Coordinates of C-alpha atoms in Angstrom, one line a residue:
M25 CA 4.7 -20.4 -13.3
L26 CA 5.7 -22.9 -10.6
Q27 CA 7.1 -25.2 -13.1
R28 CA 9.7 -22.5 -13.9
I29 CA 10.8 -21.8 -10.2
S30 CA 10.5 -25.4 -9.1
D31 CA 9.2 -28.7 -10.2
D32 CA 8.6 -29.8 -7.2
Q33 CA 5.4 -27.9 -5.5
E34 CA 6.3 -29.0 -2.1
E35 CA 9.7 -27.5 -2.2
I36 CA 7.9 -23.9 -2.6
T37 CA 5.3 -24.4 -0.5
K38 CA 6.1 -22.4 3.0
R39 CA 9.0 -20.5 1.4
P40 CA 8.9 -16.5 1.8
I41 CA 7.7 -14.7 -1.1
S42 CA 11.1 -13.0 -1.1
E43 CA 12.7 -16.3 -2.1
V44 CA 10.0 -17.4 -4.7
L45 CA 9.5 -14.2 -6.7
P46 CA 12.8 -12.5 -5.4
T47 CA 12.9 -9.5 -8.1
F48 CA 8.8 -8.5 -6.8
G49 CA 9.3 -9.7 -3.3
A50 CA 9.0 -6.1 -1.7
S51 CA 5.8 -5.3 -3.9
I52 CA 4.0 -8.4 -3.3
Y53 CA 4.9 -8.1 0.6
D54 CA 3.6 -4.9 0.9
Y55 CA 0.3 -6.2 -0.8
C56 CA 0.7 -9.5 1.6
Q57 CA 0.6 -6.9 4.8
L58 CA -2.3 -5.2 3.3
T59 CA -4.6 -8.1 2.8
K60 CA -3.5 -9.1 6.7
K61 CA -4.6 -5.4 7.8
L62 CA -7.7 -5.5 6.1
Q63 CA -8.5 -9.1 6.9
D64 CA -10.0 -9.5 3.2
R65 CA -8.6 -10.9 0.1
L66 CA -7.0 -8.8 -2.6
T67 CA -6.4 -9.6 -6.3
F68 CA -3.8 -7.5 -8.4
E69 CA -2.1 -7.9 -11.9
M70 CA 1.6 -7.9 -12.5
V71 CA 4.2 -8.9 -15.1
C72 CA 6.5 -11.5 -14.3
Q73 CA 8.7 -13.7 -16.6
E74 CA 6.8 -12.0 -19.5
K75 CA 3.8 -13.0 -18.9
V76 CA 1.0 -10.9 -17.4
L77 CA -0.5 -12.4 -14.2
L78 CA -3.6 -12.0 -12.1
I79 CA -2.9 -12.5 -8.3
S80 CA -5.1 -13.4 -5.8
I81 CA -4.3 -13.5 -2.2
K82 CA -5.9 -13.5 1.1
P83 CA -5.0 -13.9 4.9
S84 CA -5.5 -17.5 6.9
V85 CA -4.4 -19.4 9.7
D86 CA -2.9 -22.7 9.2
E87 CA -3.6 -25.9 11.5
F88 CA -0.6 -24.7 13.8
G89 CA -2.2 -21.2 14.3
Q90 CA 0.3 -19.6 12.4
D91 CA -0.7 -16.7 10.3
V92 CA -0.6 -17.5 6.3
I93 CA -1.2 -15.9 3.2
L94 CA -2.8 -17.9 0.5
G95 CA -2.8 -17.3 -2.9
T96 CA -3.4 -18.0 -6.6
A97 CA -1.8 -16.9 -9.9
M98 CA -3.4 -17.3 -13.2
D99 CA -1.5 -16.1 -16.5
M100 CA -3.7 -13.8 -18.4
T101 CA -1.1 -13.0 -21.2
G102 CA -3.1 -12.7 -24.5
V103 CA -6.7 -12.9 -22.7
S104 CA -7.0 -9.1 -21.6
P105 CA -5.6 -6.0 -23.4
C106 CA -1.9 -5.7 -21.7
R107 CA -2.0 -2.4 -20.0
V108 CA 1.9 -2.8 -18.9
N109 CA 5.1 -2.1 -20.6
Q110 CA 6.5 -5.6 -21.0
K111 CA 10.1 -4.0 -21.5
Q112 CA 10.2 -2.8 -17.8
N113 CA 12.3 -5.5 -16.0
L114 CA 14.1 -3.7 -13.3
P115 CA 12.6 -3.8 -10.2
E116 CA 13.0 -0.2 -9.2
E117 CA 11.3 0.5 -12.7
N118 CA 8.9 -1.7 -12.6
K119 CA 5.4 -0.4 -12.0
N120 CA 3.7 -3.1 -13.1
F121 CA 1.4 -3.8 -10.1
K122 CA -2.6 -2.9 -10.0
I123 CA -5.0 -3.6 -7.6
V124 CA -8.1 -4.8 -9.3
M125 CA -10.2 -5.4 -6.3

């Protein structure tokens, strides 16, 4: 997924999620706020660029004392039964987020 966004991983690091995934920025921002509030990791599923992704995020503090959210994304397309409508691609119609804690 990162290769589709940018060839340089360093270019993406420390950028706001709304810049990295602008279509889903608001929903992912909500998950980031929730994980900070709970002070615990959060795993959810979403569809991005026709891929089913399993995303895991957790709050942390960097070496400068700044609050950060660390995360990973795993492409689950074809691995698990697809429970979402792949044709939903407009942000206001996209209900393809599911918390799978």
